[in-house]
mmCIF file of C-alpha atoms in Angstrom:
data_model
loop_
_atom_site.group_PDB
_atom_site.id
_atom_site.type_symbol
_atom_site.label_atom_id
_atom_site.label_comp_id
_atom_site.label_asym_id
_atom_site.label_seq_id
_atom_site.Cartn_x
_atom_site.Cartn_y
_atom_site.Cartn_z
ATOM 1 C CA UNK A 1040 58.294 -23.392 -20.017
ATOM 2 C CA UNK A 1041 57.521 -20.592 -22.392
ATOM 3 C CA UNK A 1042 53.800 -19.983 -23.661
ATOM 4 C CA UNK A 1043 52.475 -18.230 -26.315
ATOM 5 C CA UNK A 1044 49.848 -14.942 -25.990
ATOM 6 C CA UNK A 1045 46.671 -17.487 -27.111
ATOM 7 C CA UNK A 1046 48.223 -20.547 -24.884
ATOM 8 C CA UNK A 1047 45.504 -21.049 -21.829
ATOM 9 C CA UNK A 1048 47.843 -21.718 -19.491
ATOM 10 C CA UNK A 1049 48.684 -17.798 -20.177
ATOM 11 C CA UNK A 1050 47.529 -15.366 -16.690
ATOM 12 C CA UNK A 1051 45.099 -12.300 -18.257
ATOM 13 C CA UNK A 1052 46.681 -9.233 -18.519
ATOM 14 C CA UNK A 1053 46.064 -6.051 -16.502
ATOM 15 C CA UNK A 1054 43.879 -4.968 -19.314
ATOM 16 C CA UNK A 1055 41.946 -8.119 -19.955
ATOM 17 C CA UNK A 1056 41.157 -8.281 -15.966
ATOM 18 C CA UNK A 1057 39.826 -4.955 -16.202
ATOM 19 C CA UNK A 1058 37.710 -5.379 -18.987
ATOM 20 C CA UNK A 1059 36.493 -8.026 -16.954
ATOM 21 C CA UNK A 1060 35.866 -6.312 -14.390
ATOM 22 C CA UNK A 1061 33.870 -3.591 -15.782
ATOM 23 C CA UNK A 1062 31.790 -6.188 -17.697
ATOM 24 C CA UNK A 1063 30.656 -7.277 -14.382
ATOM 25 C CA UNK A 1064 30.040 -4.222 -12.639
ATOM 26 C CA UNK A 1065 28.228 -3.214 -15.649
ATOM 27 C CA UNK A 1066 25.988 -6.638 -15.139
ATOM 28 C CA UNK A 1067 25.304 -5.771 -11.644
ATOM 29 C CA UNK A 1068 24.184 -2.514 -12.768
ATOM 30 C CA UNK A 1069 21.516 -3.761 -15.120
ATOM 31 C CA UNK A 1070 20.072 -6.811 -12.472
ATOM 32 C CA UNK A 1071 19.647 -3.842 -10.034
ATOM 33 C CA UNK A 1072 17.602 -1.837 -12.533
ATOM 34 C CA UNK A 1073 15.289 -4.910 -13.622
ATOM 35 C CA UNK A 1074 15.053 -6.526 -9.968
ATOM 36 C CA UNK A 1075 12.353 -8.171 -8.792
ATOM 37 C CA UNK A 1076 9.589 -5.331 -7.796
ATOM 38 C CA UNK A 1077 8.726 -7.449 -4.739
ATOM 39 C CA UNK A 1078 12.573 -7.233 -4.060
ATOM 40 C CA UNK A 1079 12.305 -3.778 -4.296
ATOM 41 C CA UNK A 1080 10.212 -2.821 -1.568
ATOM 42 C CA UNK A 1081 12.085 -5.298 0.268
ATOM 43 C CA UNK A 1082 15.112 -3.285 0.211
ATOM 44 C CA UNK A 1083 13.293 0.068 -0.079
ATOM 45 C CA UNK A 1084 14.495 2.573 2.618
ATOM 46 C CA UNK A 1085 14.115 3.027 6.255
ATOM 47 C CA UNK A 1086 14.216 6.794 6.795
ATOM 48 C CA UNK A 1087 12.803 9.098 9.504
ATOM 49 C CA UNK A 1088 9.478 8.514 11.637
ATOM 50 C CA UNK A 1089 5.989 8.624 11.213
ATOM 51 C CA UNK A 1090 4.117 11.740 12.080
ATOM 52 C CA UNK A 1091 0.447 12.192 13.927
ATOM 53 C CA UNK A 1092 -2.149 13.548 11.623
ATOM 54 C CA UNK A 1093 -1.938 15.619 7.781
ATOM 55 C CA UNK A 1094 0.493 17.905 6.804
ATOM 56 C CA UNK A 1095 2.453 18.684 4.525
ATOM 57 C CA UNK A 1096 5.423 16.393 2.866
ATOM 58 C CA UNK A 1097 8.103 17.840 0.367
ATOM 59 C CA UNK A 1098 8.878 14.692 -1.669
ATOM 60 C CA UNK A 1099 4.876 13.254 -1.217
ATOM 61 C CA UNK A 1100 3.256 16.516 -2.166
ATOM 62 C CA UNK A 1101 1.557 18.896 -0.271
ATOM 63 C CA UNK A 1102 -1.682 17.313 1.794
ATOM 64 C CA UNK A 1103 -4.708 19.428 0.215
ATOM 65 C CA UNK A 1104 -7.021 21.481 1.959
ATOM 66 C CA UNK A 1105 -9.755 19.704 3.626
ATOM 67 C CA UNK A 1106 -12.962 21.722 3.303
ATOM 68 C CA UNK A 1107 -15.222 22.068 6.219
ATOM 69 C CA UNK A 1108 -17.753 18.823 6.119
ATOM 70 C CA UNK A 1109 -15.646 16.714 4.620
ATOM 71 C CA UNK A 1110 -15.969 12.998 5.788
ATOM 72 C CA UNK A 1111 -13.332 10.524 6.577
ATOM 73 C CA UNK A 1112 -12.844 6.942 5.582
ATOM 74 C CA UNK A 1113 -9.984 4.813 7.030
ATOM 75 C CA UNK A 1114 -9.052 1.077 5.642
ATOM 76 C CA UNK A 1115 -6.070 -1.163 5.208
ATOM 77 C CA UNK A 1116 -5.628 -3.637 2.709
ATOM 78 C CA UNK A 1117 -2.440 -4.660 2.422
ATOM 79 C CA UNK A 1118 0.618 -2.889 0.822
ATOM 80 C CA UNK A 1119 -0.572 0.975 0.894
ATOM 81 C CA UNK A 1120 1.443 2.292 -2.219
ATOM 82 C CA UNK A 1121 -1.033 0.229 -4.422
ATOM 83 C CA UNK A 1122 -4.423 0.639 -1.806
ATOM 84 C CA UNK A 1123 -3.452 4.821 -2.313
ATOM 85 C CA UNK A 1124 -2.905 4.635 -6.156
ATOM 86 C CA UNK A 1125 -5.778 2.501 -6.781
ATOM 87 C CA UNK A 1126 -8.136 5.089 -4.938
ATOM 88 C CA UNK A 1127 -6.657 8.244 -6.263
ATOM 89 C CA UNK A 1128 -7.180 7.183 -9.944
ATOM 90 C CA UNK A 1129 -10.286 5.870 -9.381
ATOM 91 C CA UNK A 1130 -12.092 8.727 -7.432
ATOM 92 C CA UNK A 1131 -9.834 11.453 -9.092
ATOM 93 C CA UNK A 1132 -11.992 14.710 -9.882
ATOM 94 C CA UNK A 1133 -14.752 12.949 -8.337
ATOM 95 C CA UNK A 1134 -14.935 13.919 -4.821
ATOM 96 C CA UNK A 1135 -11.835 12.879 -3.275
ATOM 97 C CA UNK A 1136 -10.046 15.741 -1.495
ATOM 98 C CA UNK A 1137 -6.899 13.984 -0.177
ATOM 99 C CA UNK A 1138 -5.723 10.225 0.559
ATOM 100 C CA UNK A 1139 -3.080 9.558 3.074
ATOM 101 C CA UNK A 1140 -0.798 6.208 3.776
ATOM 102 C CA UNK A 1141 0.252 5.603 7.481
ATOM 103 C CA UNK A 1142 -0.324 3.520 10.176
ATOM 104 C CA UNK A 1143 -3.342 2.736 12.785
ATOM 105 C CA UNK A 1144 -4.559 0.368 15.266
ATOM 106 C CA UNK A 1145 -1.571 -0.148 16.885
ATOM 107 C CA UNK A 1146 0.361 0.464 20.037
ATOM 108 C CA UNK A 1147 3.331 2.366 19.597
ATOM 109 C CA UNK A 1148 3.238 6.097 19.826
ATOM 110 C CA UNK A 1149 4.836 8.187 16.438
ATOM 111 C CA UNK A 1150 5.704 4.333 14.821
ATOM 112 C CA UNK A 1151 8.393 4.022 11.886
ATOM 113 C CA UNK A 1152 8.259 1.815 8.880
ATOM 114 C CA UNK A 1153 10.550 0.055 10.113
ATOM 115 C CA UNK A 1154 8.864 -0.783 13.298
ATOM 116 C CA UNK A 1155 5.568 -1.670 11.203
ATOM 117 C CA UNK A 1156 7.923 -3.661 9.033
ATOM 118 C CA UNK A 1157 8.960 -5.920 12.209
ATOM 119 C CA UNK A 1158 4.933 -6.812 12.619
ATOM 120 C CA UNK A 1159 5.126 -6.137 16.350
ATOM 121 C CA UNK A 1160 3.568 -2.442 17.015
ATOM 122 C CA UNK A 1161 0.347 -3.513 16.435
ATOM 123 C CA UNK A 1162 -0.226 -1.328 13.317
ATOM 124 C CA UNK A 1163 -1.647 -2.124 9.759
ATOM 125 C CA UNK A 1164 -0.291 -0.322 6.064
ATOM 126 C CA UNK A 1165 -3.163 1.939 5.807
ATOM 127 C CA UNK A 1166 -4.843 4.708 3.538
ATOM 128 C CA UNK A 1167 -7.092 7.482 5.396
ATOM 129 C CA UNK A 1168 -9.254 9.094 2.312
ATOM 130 C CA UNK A 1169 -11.095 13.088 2.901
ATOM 131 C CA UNK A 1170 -13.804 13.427 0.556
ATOM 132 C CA UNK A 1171 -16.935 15.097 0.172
ATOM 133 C CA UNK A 1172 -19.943 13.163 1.001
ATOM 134 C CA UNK A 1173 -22.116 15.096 -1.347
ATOM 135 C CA UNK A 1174 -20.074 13.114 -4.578
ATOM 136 C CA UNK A 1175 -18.696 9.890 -2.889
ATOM 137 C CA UNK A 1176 -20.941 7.888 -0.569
ATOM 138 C CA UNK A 1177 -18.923 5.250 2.036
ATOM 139 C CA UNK A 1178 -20.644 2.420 0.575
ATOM 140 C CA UNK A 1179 -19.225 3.656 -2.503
ATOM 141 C CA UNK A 1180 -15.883 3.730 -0.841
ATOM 142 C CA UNK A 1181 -16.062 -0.156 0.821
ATOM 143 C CA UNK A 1182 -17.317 -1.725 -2.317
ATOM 144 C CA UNK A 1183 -14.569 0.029 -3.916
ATOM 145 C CA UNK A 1184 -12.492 -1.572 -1.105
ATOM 146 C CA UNK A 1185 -13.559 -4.869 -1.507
ATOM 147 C CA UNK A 1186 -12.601 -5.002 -4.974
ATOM 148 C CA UNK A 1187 -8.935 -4.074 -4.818
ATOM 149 C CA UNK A 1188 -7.969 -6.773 -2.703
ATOM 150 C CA UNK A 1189 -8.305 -10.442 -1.260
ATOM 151 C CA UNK A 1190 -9.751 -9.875 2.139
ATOM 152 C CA UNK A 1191 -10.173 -14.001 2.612
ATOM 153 C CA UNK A 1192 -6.104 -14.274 3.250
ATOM 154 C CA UNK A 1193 -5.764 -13.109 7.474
ATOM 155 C CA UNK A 1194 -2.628 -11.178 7.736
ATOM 156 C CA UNK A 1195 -1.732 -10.876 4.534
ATOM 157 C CA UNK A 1196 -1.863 -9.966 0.980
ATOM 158 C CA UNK A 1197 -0.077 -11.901 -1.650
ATOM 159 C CA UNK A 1198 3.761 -12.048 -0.818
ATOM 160 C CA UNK A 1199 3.258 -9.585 1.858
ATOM 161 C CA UNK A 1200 2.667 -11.278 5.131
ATOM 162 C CA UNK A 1201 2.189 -10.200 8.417
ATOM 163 C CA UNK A 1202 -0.367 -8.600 10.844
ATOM 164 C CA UNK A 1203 0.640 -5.079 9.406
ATOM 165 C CA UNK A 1204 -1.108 -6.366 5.582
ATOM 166 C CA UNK A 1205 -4.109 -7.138 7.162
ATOM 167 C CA UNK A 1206 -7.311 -6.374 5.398
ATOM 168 C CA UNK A 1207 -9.504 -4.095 7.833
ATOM 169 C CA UNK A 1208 -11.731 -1.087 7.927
ATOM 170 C CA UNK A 1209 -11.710 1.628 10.614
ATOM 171 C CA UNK A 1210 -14.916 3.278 10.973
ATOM 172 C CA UNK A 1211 -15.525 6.959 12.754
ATOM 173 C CA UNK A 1212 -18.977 6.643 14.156
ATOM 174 C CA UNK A 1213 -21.864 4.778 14.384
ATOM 175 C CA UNK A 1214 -23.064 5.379 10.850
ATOM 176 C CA UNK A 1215 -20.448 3.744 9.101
ATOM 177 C CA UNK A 1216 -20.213 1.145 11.065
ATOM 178 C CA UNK A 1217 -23.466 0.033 10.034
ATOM 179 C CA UNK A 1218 -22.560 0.459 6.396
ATOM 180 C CA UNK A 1219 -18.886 -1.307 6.953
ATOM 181 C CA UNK A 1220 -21.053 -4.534 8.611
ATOM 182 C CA UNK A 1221 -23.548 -4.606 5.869
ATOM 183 C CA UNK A 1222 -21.413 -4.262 2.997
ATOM 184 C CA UNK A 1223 -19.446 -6.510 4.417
ATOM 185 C CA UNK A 1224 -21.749 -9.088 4.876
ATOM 186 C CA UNK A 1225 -23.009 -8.746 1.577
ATOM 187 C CA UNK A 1226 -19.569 -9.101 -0.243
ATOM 188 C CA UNK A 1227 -19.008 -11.673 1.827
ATOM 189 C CA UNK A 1228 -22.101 -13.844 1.014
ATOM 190 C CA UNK A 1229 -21.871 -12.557 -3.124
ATOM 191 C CA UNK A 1230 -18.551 -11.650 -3.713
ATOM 192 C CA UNK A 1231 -16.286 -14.373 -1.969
ATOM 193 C CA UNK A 1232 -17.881 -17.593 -0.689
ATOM 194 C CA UNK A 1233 -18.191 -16.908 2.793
ATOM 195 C CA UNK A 1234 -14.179 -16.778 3.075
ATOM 196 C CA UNK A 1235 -14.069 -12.743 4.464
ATOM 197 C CA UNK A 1236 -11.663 -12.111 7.302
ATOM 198 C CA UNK A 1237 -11.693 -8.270 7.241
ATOM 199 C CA UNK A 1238 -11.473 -6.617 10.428
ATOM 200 C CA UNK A 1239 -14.143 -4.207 11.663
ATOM 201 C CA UNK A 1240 -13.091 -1.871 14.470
ATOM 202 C CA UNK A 1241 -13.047 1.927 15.661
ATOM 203 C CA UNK A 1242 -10.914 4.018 13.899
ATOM 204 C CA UNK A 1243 -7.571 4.520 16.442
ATOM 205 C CA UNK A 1244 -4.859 6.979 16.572
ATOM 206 C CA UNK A 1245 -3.668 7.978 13.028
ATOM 207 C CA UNK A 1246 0.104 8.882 12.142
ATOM 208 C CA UNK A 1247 1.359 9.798 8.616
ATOM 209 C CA UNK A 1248 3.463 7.611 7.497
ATOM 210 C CA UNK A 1249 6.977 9.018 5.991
ATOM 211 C CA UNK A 1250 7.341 11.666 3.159
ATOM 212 C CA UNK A 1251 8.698 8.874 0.638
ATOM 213 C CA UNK A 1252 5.322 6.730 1.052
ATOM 214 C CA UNK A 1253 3.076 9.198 -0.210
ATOM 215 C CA UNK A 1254 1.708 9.176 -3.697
ATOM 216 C CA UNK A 1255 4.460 6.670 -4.163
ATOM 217 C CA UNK A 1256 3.558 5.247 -7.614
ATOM 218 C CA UNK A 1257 2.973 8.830 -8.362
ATOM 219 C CA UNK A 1258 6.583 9.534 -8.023
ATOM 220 C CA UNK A 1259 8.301 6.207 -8.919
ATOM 221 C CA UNK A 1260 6.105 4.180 -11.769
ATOM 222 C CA UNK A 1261 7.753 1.289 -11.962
ATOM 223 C CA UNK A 1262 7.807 0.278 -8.028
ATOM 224 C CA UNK A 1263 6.200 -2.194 -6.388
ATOM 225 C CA UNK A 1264 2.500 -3.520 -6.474
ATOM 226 C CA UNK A 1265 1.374 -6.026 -4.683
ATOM 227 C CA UNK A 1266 -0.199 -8.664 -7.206
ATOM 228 C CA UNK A 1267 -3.333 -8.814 -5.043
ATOM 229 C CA UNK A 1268 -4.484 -5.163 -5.890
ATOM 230 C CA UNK A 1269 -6.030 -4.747 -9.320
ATOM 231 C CA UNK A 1270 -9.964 -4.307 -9.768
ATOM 232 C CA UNK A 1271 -12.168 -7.467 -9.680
ATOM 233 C CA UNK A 1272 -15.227 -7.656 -11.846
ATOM 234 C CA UNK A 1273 -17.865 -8.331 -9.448
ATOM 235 C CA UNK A 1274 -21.398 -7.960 -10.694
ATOM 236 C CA UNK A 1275 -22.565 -5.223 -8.587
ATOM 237 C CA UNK A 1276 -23.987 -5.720 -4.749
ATOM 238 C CA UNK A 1277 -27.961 -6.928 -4.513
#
């Protein structure tokens, strides 16, 4: 049987299949640049292992200098891209020397994302702040904390669930300890309801995590935040 060019019986030509084709690779192109953010820290990458203490990063940015008597503050509360973006611009020029993302209270010596990821080294998403004491108080720093995020959900923090999105706060020494319990308390009794599950324990072993965490939203704007982290407008703590 012969068929004319517009009869749809008629096989695409060489040139209509690739125009087809390049329509679709040009659709895939444009779904991966609006994806999901949530889908992009799923498939964000695994690269290289932690490493113990500050230092510097090339693709973070250099740690800063920590000036003698500077204190330390450790927490974790949930995804730490949005815990270390939230605390930069909020205590910017204000006293805070440095903030850190990496990983604490866990098992594993020199841990990777990765392993974190799996929810079985023990180890929580965390931020480790240097600032100076004379300008920031901690109680400053924990209401500031309790603000950012739900601490009623245990192991977890909006989509992101596991042990390692736990909301908890790490304290150095005996001093904020006592501030950590009392603020605690009180946001606990004003703030939400009763419905707190922070953990309160002894700050642990503390590894950086990789270059590509640090100051993430710094260096990529559009990545992922975790829906739980924005400011909530308490009235302030009695």
């Amino acid at each position: 049987m012969t068929t004319s060019p517009t009869d749809p019986t008629t096989k695409p030509s060489t040139t209509t299949q690739a125009i087809f084709a390049a329509a679709i690779a040009i659709t895939i192109a444009v779904m991966a640049f609006t994806m999901p953010t949530f889908a992009s820290r799923i498939f964000r990458p695994f690269t290289s292992s932690a490493r113990l203490g500050i230092s510097a990063d090339a693709s973070g940015g250099a740690s800063a200098t920590i000036p003698e008597g500077a204190e330390k503050a450790t927490l974790a509360a949930g995804c730490f891209w949005g815990v270390e973006h939230m605390y930069r611009k909020h205590f910017d020029g204000k006293g805070l020397y440095d903030a850190r993302v990496g990983y604490t209270g866990g098992d594993l010596n020199n841990p990777s994302y990765r392993a974190v990821c799996g929810g079985q080294t023990g180890h929580a998403e965390s931020l480790q702040l240097h600032y100076d004491p004379a300008k920031i108080t901690y109680r400053q720093i924990l209401e500031f904390f309790y603000r950012l995020h739900d601490p009623t959900t245990a192991n977890r923090q909006g989509p992101d669930a596991g042990p390692q999105y736990r909301s908890a706060i790490y304290y150095h020494d005996e001093a904020q300890e006592k501030i950590a319990r009392e603020v605690t308390q009180k946001a606990n009794e004003q703030w939400y309801k009763g419905a707190v599950v922070t953990e309160i324990a002894p700050a642990g072993r503390w590894w950086d995590a990789e270059d590509y965490h640090q100051q993430y939203l710094h260096h990529n704007p559009a990545g992922y935040e975790c829906p739980t982290h924005f400011l909530r407008t308490f009235p302030p703590l009695q």
